[in-house]
């Protein structure tokens, strides 16, 4: 049979090559072989029908408004992205707040050596001295605090302590209200961090012999007081 | 692509990267036919194809800053579309739904009945192919992409793509023959 000889494989190769190059299948060489070989003629007819079907069928088109839906989708993603960064930023601020809130009381309850150094410097001759009041954009009443062991008034304008007091002031006044408006995800992530910091700093405080329980100041920032806003 | 068209596309891409919604709409309108068409051929279901096309554009716009401008944008976009379709097909394989094998159109008007019928037959035949064979065939024969472009889109060597297209053609004509779908049979004119 003709289709079993070399001409049939040549025919198939030429047919595939034409298909690959998107050349018309009405090729004289193909037609010549197909005229005398039924299987190849059927093959040619099948491929031609397939190409015809691909060209004739309707190109599927999307429903109207795909562009609008894409913009809506992008808007939602952008908002999600923003809230994620906002959440991370709030978490970072909250962690910093936790650290500062835990450290500031420790600095305020200075050991006797610090107070005595201040006395020697002649900074505390009166019974009530007004410590450095940092300017944070609002007035503040004079602050009186006692040292842990001597009961002497604290008046040494220690730069580091002032710095932390300034932070504490700003935290209690301005930074915490936005923190209360955190979303649920942030709060859930924050609780274990806050608990860890709380445990770590209570252990640190307990290890210091100069501090007694009743004189230990309360932290100014506490995470559990945050209100969840859905 | 002419240099003018290239510059115009570059400008649209830059505006999209800056978050300009009107540029995004322009971009979608330019390519929605191609992206949706490929998704529809791959998924065989209008709603799934709409979702995949939407997701393709959203992802493309979000990553547009990372797009290498020396590449063909169409190829890059179709790569994302191909990934979306693969994900959708994998999800479908995990949760098979027999109603999603092939869309049927309810409101057939007599005028385009033949075209619709042929489209359904082709879609049915394509549905019987392996996913990669189907994608290679559709990109080559329906969307007239070169083998080089398809290799870039599908992340395979050109030889592999050629083999897939050849196999897809052979399988499709076998299906056409078994269903006696030929021009000469008068199945469509
Ligand atoms: Zn032959």
Coordinates of N, CA, C and O in Angstrom, one line a residue, chain B residues 30-138:
Chain B
X30 N -6.5 46.3 27.2 CA -5.6 45.9 26.1 C -5.5 44.4 26.0 O -5.4 43.8 25.0
X31 N -5.4 43.8 27.2 CA -5.0 42.4 27.2 C -6.1 41.4 27.8 O -5.9 40.2 27.9
X32 N -7.3 42.0 28.1 CA -8.3 41.1 28.8 C -8.7 40.0 27.9 O -9.0 38.8 28.3
X33 N -8.9 40.3 26.5 CA -9.3 39.2 25.6 C -8.4 38.0 25.6 O -8.8 36.9 25.7
X34 N -7.1 38.4 25.5 CA -6.1 37.3 25.4 C -6.0 36.5 26.7 O -6.0 35.3 26.7
X35 N -5.9 37.3 27.8 CA -5.8 36.6 29.1 C -7.0 35.8 29.4 O -6.9 34.6 29.8
X36 N -8.2 36.4 29.3 CA -9.4 35.6 29.6 C -9.5 34.4 28.6 O -9.9 33.3 29.1
X37 N -9.2 34.6 27.3 CA -9.4 33.5 26.4 C -8.5 32.3 26.7 O -9.0 31.2 26.7
X38 N -7.2 32.6 27.1 CA -6.3 31.5 27.5 C -6.9 30.8 28.7 O -6.9 29.6 28.8
X39 N -7.3 31.6 29.7 CA -7.8 31.1 31.0 C -9.1 30.2 30.7 O -9.2 29.1 31.3
X40 N -9.9 30.7 29.8 CA -11.1 30.0 29.5 C -10.8 28.6 28.8 O -11.4 27.6 29.1
X41 N -9.9 28.7 27.9 CA -9.5 27.4 27.2 C -8.9 26.5 28.2 O -9.0 25.3 28.1
X42 N -8.1 27.0 29.1 CA -7.5 26.1 30.1 C -8.4 25.6 31.1 O -8.3 24.4 31.6
X43 N -9.4 26.4 31.5 CA -10.3 26.0 32.6 C -11.6 25.5 32.2 O -12.3 24.8 32.9
X44 N -12.0 25.9 30.9 CA -13.3 25.4 30.4 C -14.5 25.9 31.1 O -15.6 25.2 31.0
X45 N -14.4 27.0 31.9 CA -15.5 27.4 32.7 C -15.4 28.9 32.8 O -14.4 29.5 33.2
X46 N -16.5 29.6 32.4 CA -16.5 31.1 32.3 C -16.1 31.7 33.6 O -15.2 32.6 33.7
X47 N -16.8 31.3 34.7 CA -16.6 32.0 36.0 C -15.2 31.8 36.5 O -14.5 32.7 37.0
X48 N -14.7 30.6 36.4 CA -13.4 30.3 36.8 C -12.4 31.1 36.0 O -11.3 31.6 36.5
X49 N -12.6 31.2 34.7 CA -11.7 32.0 33.8 C -11.8 33.5 34.2 O -10.7 34.1 34.2
X50 N -13.0 34.0 34.5 CA -13.1 35.4 34.9 C -12.2 35.6 36.2 O -11.5 36.6 36.3
X51 N -12.3 34.7 37.1 CA -11.6 34.8 38.4 C -10.1 34.7 38.1 O -9.3 35.5 38.7
X52 N -9.7 33.8 37.3 CA -8.3 33.6 37.0 C -7.7 34.9 36.3 O -6.6 35.3 36.6
X53 N -8.5 35.4 35.3 CA -8.1 36.6 34.6 C -7.9 37.8 35.6 O -7.0 38.5 35.5
X54 N -8.9 37.9 36.4 CA -8.9 39.1 37.4 C -7.6 38.9 38.3 O -6.9 39.9 38.5
X55 N -7.4 37.7 38.8 CA -6.3 37.5 39.7 C -5.0 37.7 38.9 O -4.0 38.3 39.5
X56 N -4.9 37.4 37.6 CA -3.7 37.6 36.8 C -3.4 39.1 36.8 O -2.2 39.4 37.0
X57 N -4.4 39.9 36.5 CA -4.1 41.3 36.3 C -3.8 41.9 37.7 O -2.9 42.8 37.8
X58 N -4.4 41.5 38.7 CA -4.1 42.0 40.1 C -2.7 41.7 40.4 O -1.9 42.6 40.8
X59 N -2.3 40.5 40.2 CA -0.9 40.1 40.5 C 0.1 40.8 39.6 O 1.2 41.2 40.1
X60 N -0.3 40.9 38.3 CA 0.7 41.6 37.4 C 0.9 43.1 37.8 O 2.0 43.5 37.9
X61 N -0.2 43.8 38.1 CA -0.1 45.2 38.5 C 0.7 45.3 39.8 O 1.6 46.2 39.9
X62 N 0.5 44.4 40.7 CA 1.2 44.5 42.0 C 2.7 44.2 41.8 O 3.5 44.8 42.6
X63 N 3.1 43.4 40.8 CA 4.5 43.1 40.6 C 5.1 43.9 39.5 O 6.2 43.5 39.0
X64 N 4.4 44.8 39.0 CA 4.8 45.5 37.7 C 6.2 46.2 37.9 O 7.0 46.2 37.0
X65 N 6.5 46.6 39.1 CA 7.8 47.2 39.4 C 8.9 46.2 39.2 O 10.1 46.6 38.9
X66 N 8.6 44.9 39.3 CA 9.7 43.9 39.2 C 9.7 43.4 37.8 O 10.6 42.5 37.5
X67 N 8.9 43.9 36.9 CA 8.8 43.4 35.5 C 10.1 43.9 34.8 O 10.3 45.1 34.7
X68 N 10.8 42.9 34.2 CA 12.0 43.3 33.4 C 11.5 43.8 32.0 O 11.0 43.0 31.2
X69 N 11.7 45.1 31.8 CA 11.2 45.7 30.6 C 11.8 45.2 29.3 O 11.3 45.5 28.2
X70 N 12.9 44.4 29.4 CA 13.5 43.9 28.2 C 12.7 42.7 27.7 O 12.8 42.2 26.6
X71 N 11.8 42.1 28.6 CA 11.0 41.0 28.2 C 9.7 41.5 27.5 O 9.4 42.6 27.6
X72 N 9.1 40.5 26.8 CA 7.8 40.9 26.2 C 6.7 40.9 27.3 O 6.6 39.9 28.0
X73 N 6.0 42.0 27.4 CA 5.0 42.1 28.5 C 3.9 41.0 28.3 O 3.5 40.4 29.3
X74 N 3.5 40.7 27.1 CA 2.5 39.7 26.9 C 2.9 38.4 27.4 O 2.1 37.6 28.0
X75 N 4.2 38.0 27.2 CA 4.7 36.7 27.6 C 4.6 36.6 29.2 O 4.3 35.6 29.8
X76 N 5.1 37.7 29.8 CA 5.1 37.8 31.2 C 3.7 37.7 31.8 O 3.4 36.9 32.7
X77 N 2.7 38.4 31.2 CA 1.4 38.4 31.6 C 0.8 36.9 31.5 O 0.1 36.4 32.4
X78 N 1.1 36.3 30.3 CA 0.6 35.0 30.1 C 1.2 33.9 31.0 O 0.6 32.9 31.4
X79 N 2.5 34.2 31.5 CA 3.1 33.3 32.4 C 2.3 33.4 33.8 O 2.1 32.3 34.4
X80 N 1.9 34.6 34.2 CA 1.1 34.7 35.4 C -0.2 34.0 35.2 O -0.7 33.3 36.1
X81 N -0.8 34.2 34.0 CA -2.1 33.6 33.8 C -2.0 32.1 33.8 O -2.9 31.4 34.4
X82 N -0.9 31.6 33.2 CA -0.7 30.1 33.2 C -0.6 29.6 34.7 O -1.1 28.5 35.0
X83 N 0.1 30.4 35.5 CA 0.3 29.9 36.9 C -1.1 30.0 37.6 O -1.3 29.1 38.4
X84 N -1.9 31.0 37.3 CA -3.2 31.1 38.0 C -4.0 29.9 37.5 O -4.8 29.3 38.3
X85 N -4.0 29.5 36.3 CA -4.8 28.4 35.8 C -4.3 27.1 36.4 O -5.1 26.2 36.7
X86 N -3.0 27.0 36.5 CA -2.4 25.7 37.1 C -3.0 25.6 38.6 O -3.4 24.5 39.0
X87 N -2.9 26.7 39.3 CA -3.4 26.7 40.7 C -4.9 26.4 40.7 O -5.3 25.6 41.5
X88 N -5.7 27.0 39.8 CA -7.1 26.7 39.8 C -7.4 25.2 39.4 O -8.3 24.6 40.0
X89 N -6.6 24.7 38.5 CA -6.8 23.3 38.1 C -6.4 22.3 39.2 O -7.1 21.3 39.5
X90 N -5.3 22.7 39.9 CA -4.9 21.9 41.1 C -6.0 21.9 42.2 O -6.3 20.9 42.8
X91 N -6.6 23.1 42.4 CA -7.6 23.2 43.4 C -8.8 22.4 43.0 O -9.5 21.7 43.8
X92 N -9.1 22.4 41.7 CA -10.3 21.7 41.1 C -10.0 20.1 41.3 O -10.9 19.4 41.5
X93 N -8.8 19.8 41.1 CA -8.4 18.3 41.2 C -8.6 17.8 42.6 O -9.0 16.7 42.8
X94 N -8.4 18.7 43.6 CA -8.6 18.4 45.0 C -10.1 18.3 45.3 O -10.5 17.5 46.1
X95 N -10.9 19.2 44.6 CA -12.3 19.2 44.9 C -13.1 19.1 43.6 O -13.6 20.1 43.1
X96 N -13.2 17.9 43.1 CA -13.8 17.7 41.7 C -15.3 18.2 41.8 O -16.0 17.9 42.7
X97 N -15.7 18.9 40.7 CA -17.0 19.3 40.6 C -17.5 19.0 39.2 O -17.0 19.7 38.2
X98 N -18.3 18.0 39.0 CA -18.6 17.6 37.6 C -19.3 18.7 36.8 O -19.3 18.6 35.6
X99 N -20.0 19.6 37.4 CA -20.6 20.7 36.7 C -19.6 21.6 36.0 O -20.0 22.5 35.2
X100 N -18.3 21.5 36.4 CA -17.4 22.5 35.9 C -16.5 21.9 34.7 O -15.6 22.6 34.3
X101 N -16.9 20.7 34.3 CA -16.1 20.2 33.2 C -16.2 21.0 31.9 O -15.2 21.2 31.2
X102 N -17.3 21.4 31.6 CA -17.5 22.2 30.4 C -18.7 23.1 30.5 O -19.8 22.7 31.0
X103 N -18.5 24.4 30.2 CA -19.6 25.4 30.2 C -20.6 25.0 29.2 O -20.3 24.7 28.0
X104 N -21.9 25.2 29.5 CA -22.9 25.1 28.4 C -23.6 26.5 28.4 O -23.8 27.1 29.4
X105 N -23.9 26.9 27.2 CA -24.5 28.2 27.0 C -26.0 28.0 26.9 O -26.5 27.3 26.0
X106 N -26.8 28.7 27.7 CA -28.2 28.5 27.7 C -28.9 29.2 26.6 O -29.8 28.6 25.9
X107 N -28.6 30.5 26.4 CA -29.3 31.3 25.4 C -28.7 31.2 24.0 O -28.1 32.2 23.6
X108 N -28.9 30.1 23.4 CA -28.4 30.0 22.0 C -29.3 30.7 21.0 O -30.5 30.3 20.9
X109 N -28.8 31.6 20.3 CA -29.6 32.2 19.2 C -29.3 31.4 18.0 O -28.2 30.9 17.8
X110 N -30.3 31.3 17.0 CA -30.1 30.5 15.8 C -28.8 30.9 15.0 O -28.1 30.1 14.4
X111 N -28.6 32.2 15.0 CA -27.5 32.8 14.1 C -26.2 32.2 14.5 O -25.4 31.9 13.6
X112 N -25.9 32.2 15.8 CA -24.5 31.8 16.1 C -24.5 30.4 16.7 O -23.6 30.0 17.4
X113 N -25.6 29.7 16.5 CA -25.6 28.3 17.0 C -24.5 27.5 16.5 O -23.8 26.8 17.3
X114 N -24.2 27.5 15.2 CA -23.1 26.7 14.6 C -21.7 27.0 15.3 O -21.0 26.1 15.6
X115 N -21.5 28.4 15.4 CA -20.2 28.8 16.0 C -20.1 28.3 17.4 O -19.1 27.8 17.9
X116 N -21.2 28.4 18.1 CA -21.2 28.0 19.5 C -21.0 26.5 19.7 O -20.3 26.0 20.5
X117 N -21.7 25.8 18.8 CA -21.6 24.3 18.8 C -20.1 23.9 18.5 O -19.6 23.1 19.2
X118 N -19.5 24.6 17.5 CA -18.1 24.2 17.2 C -17.2 24.6 18.4 O -16.3 23.8 18.7
X119 N -17.5 25.7 19.0 CA -16.7 26.1 20.2 C -16.8 25.1 21.3 O -15.8 24.7 21.9
X120 N -18.0 24.6 21.5 CA -18.2 23.6 22.5 C -17.5 22.3 22.2 O -16.9 21.7 23.1
X121 N -17.6 21.9 20.9 CA -16.9 20.7 20.5 C -15.4 20.9 20.7 O -14.7 19.9 21.2
X122 N -14.8 22.0 20.3 CA -13.4 22.2 20.5 C -13.0 22.2 21.9 O -12.0 21.6 22.3
X123 N -13.9 22.9 22.7 CA -13.6 23.0 24.2 C -13.6 21.6 24.8 O -12.8 21.2 25.6
X124 N -14.6 20.8 24.3 CA -14.7 19.4 24.8 C -13.4 18.6 24.5 O -12.9 17.9 25.3
X125 N -13.0 18.8 23.2 CA -11.8 18.0 22.7 C -10.6 18.5 23.5 O -9.7 17.7 23.9
X126 N -10.5 19.8 23.7 CA -9.3 20.4 24.4 C -9.3 19.9 25.9 O -8.2 19.6 26.4
X127 N -10.5 19.7 26.4 CA -10.6 19.3 27.8 C -10.1 17.9 28.0 O -9.7 17.5 29.1
X128 N -10.0 17.1 26.9 CA -9.4 15.7 27.0 C -7.9 15.7 27.0 O -7.3 14.6 27.1
X129 N -7.3 16.8 26.7 CA -5.8 16.9 26.7 C -5.2 17.1 28.0 O -5.8 17.6 28.9
X130 N -3.9 16.7 28.1 CA -3.2 17.0 29.3 C -3.1 18.6 29.4 O -3.0 19.2 28.3
X131 N -3.0 19.1 30.6 CA -3.0 20.6 30.8 C -1.9 21.3 30.0 O -2.2 22.3 29.3
X132 N -0.7 20.7 30.0 CA 0.4 21.4 29.3 C 0.3 21.3 27.8 O 0.6 22.2 27.1
X133 N -0.3 20.2 27.3 CA -0.5 20.0 25.9 C -1.5 21.0 25.4 O -1.4 21.7 24.4
X134 N -2.6 21.1 26.2 CA -3.7 22.0 25.9 C -3.2 23.5 25.8 O -3.5 24.2 24.9
X135 N -2.4 23.9 26.9 CA -1.9 25.2 26.9 C -1.0 25.5 25.7 O -1.1 26.6 25.1
X136 N -0.1 24.6 25.5 CA 0.8 24.8 24.3 C 0.0 24.9 23.0 O 0.3 25.8 22.2
X137 N -1.0 24.1 22.8 CA -1.7 24.1 21.6 C -2.5 25.4 21.5 O -2.5 26.1 20.4
X138 N -3.2 25.8 22.5 CA -4.0 27.1 22.5 C -3.1 28.3 22.2 O -3.4 29.1 21.4

